[in-house]
Coordinates of C-alpha atoms in Angstrom, one line a residue:
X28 CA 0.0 0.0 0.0
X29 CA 2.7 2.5 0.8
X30 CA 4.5 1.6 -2.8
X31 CA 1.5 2.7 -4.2
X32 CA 0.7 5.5 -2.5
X33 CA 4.6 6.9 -3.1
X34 CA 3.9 5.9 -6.7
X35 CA 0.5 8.1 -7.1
X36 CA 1.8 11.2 -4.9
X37 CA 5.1 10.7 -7.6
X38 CA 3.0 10.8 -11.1
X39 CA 0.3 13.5 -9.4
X40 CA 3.8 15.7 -9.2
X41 CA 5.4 14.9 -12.5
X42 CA 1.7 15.3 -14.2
X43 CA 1.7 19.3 -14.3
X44 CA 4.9 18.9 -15.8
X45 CA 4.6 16.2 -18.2
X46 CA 1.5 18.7 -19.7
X47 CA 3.1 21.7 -19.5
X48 CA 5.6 20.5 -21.8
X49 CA 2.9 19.4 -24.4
X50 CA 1.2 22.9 -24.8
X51 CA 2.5 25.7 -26.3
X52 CA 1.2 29.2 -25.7
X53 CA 1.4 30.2 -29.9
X54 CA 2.0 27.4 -32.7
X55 CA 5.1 27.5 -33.9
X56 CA 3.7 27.2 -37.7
X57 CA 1.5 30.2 -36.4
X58 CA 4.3 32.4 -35.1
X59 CA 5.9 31.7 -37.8
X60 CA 3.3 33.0 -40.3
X61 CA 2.7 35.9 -38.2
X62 CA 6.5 36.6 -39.1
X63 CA 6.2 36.4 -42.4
X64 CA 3.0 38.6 -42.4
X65 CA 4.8 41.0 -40.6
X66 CA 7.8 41.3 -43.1
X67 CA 5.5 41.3 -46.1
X68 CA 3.8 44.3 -44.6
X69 CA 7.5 45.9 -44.4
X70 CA 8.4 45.0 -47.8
X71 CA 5.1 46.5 -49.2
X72 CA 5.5 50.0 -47.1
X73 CA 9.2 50.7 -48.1
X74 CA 8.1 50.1 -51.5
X75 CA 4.9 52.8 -51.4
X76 CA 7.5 54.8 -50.2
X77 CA 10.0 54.6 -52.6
X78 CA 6.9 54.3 -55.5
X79 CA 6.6 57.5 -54.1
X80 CA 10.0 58.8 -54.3
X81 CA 9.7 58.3 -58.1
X82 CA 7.3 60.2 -58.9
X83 CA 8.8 63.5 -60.8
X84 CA 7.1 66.0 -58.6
X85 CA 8.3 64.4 -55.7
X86 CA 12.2 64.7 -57.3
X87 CA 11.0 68.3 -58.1
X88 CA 10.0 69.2 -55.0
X89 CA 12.9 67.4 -53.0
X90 CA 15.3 69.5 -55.2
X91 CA 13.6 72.8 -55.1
X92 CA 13.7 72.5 -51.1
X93 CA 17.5 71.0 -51.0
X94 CA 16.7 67.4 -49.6
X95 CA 18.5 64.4 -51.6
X96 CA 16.3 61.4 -51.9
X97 CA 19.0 59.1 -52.0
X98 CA 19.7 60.2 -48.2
X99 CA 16.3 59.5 -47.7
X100 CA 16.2 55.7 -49.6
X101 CA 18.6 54.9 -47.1
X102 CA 16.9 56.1 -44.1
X103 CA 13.9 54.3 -44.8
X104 CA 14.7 51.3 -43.7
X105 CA 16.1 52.1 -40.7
X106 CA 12.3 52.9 -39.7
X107 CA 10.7 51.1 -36.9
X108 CA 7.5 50.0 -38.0
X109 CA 4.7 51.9 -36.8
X110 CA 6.7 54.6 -38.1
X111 CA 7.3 53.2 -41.6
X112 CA 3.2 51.9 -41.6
X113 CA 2.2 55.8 -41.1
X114 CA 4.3 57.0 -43.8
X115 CA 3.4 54.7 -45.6
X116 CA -0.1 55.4 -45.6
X117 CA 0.8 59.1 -46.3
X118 CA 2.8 58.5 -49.0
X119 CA 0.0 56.4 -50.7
X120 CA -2.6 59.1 -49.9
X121 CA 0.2 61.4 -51.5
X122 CA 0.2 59.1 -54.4
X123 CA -3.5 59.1 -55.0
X124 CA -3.2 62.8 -54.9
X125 CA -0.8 63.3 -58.1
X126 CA -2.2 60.4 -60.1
X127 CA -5.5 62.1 -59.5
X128 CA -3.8 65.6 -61.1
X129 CA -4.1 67.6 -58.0
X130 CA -0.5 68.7 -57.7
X131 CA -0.4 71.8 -56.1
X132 CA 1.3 73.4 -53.8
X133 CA -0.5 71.5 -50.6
X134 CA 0.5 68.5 -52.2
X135 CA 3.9 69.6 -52.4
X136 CA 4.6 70.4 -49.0
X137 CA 3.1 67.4 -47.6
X138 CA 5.5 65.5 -49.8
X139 CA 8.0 67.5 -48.2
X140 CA 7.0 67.6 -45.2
X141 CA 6.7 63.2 -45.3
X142 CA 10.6 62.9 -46.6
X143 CA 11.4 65.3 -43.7
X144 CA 9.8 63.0 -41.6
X145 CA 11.3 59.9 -42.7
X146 CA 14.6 61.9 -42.2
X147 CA 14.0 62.9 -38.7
X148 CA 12.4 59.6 -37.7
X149 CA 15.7 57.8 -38.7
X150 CA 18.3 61.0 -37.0
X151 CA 16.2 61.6 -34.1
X152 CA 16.3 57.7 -33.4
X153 CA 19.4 57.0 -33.6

């Protein structure tokens, strides 16, 4: 009787254990997609950005106010990214803006005033 009992009182202890092991708090197939999700969502706001950038009223206005885009190609990936998801949906609002034909000088300053943010986003950071 006392084998048993030291037997029952041992697998009752190792039990929480044993299924513990056995249960993960996330999937690893489902943290993994959730990775991948996330990077595809950074790959597709750098590039509305830099669809952005080429745009010739973009280069115009970059020019006219002394900012090289090139400084700010590189910069963009050193966003975080919240930041880089709010420019990003700037710069496609932005977009909408000069494919539409209203360039004017509202429009310009915003784009301005989004490649001076991408620039102080990366400086200030770092």
């Amino acid at each position: 009787m006392r084998r048993f009992l030291f037997i029952l009182v041992a697998l009752l202890a190792i039990a929480p254990f044993a299924l513990a092991q056995e249960t993960h708090v996330v999937p690893g197939v489902e943290l993994e997609q959730t990775l991948e999700d996330a990077a595809a969502t950074r790959r597709q706001n750098e590039a509305d950005l830099e669809r952005l950038m080429e745009h010739e009223e973009v280069e115009q206005a970059a020019a006219e106010a002394g900012l090289d885009l090139e400084q700010v190609r590189q910069a963009v990936p050193q966003l975080d990214d919240e930041t880089l998801a709010e420019l990003s949906a700037r710069a496609r609002e932005l977009e909408n803006d000069i494919a539409g034909g209203f360039i004017g000088g509202i429009v310009i300053m915003l784009i301005l005033i989004l490649i001076i943010a991408v620039l102080l986003a990366v400086y200030v950071i770092d």
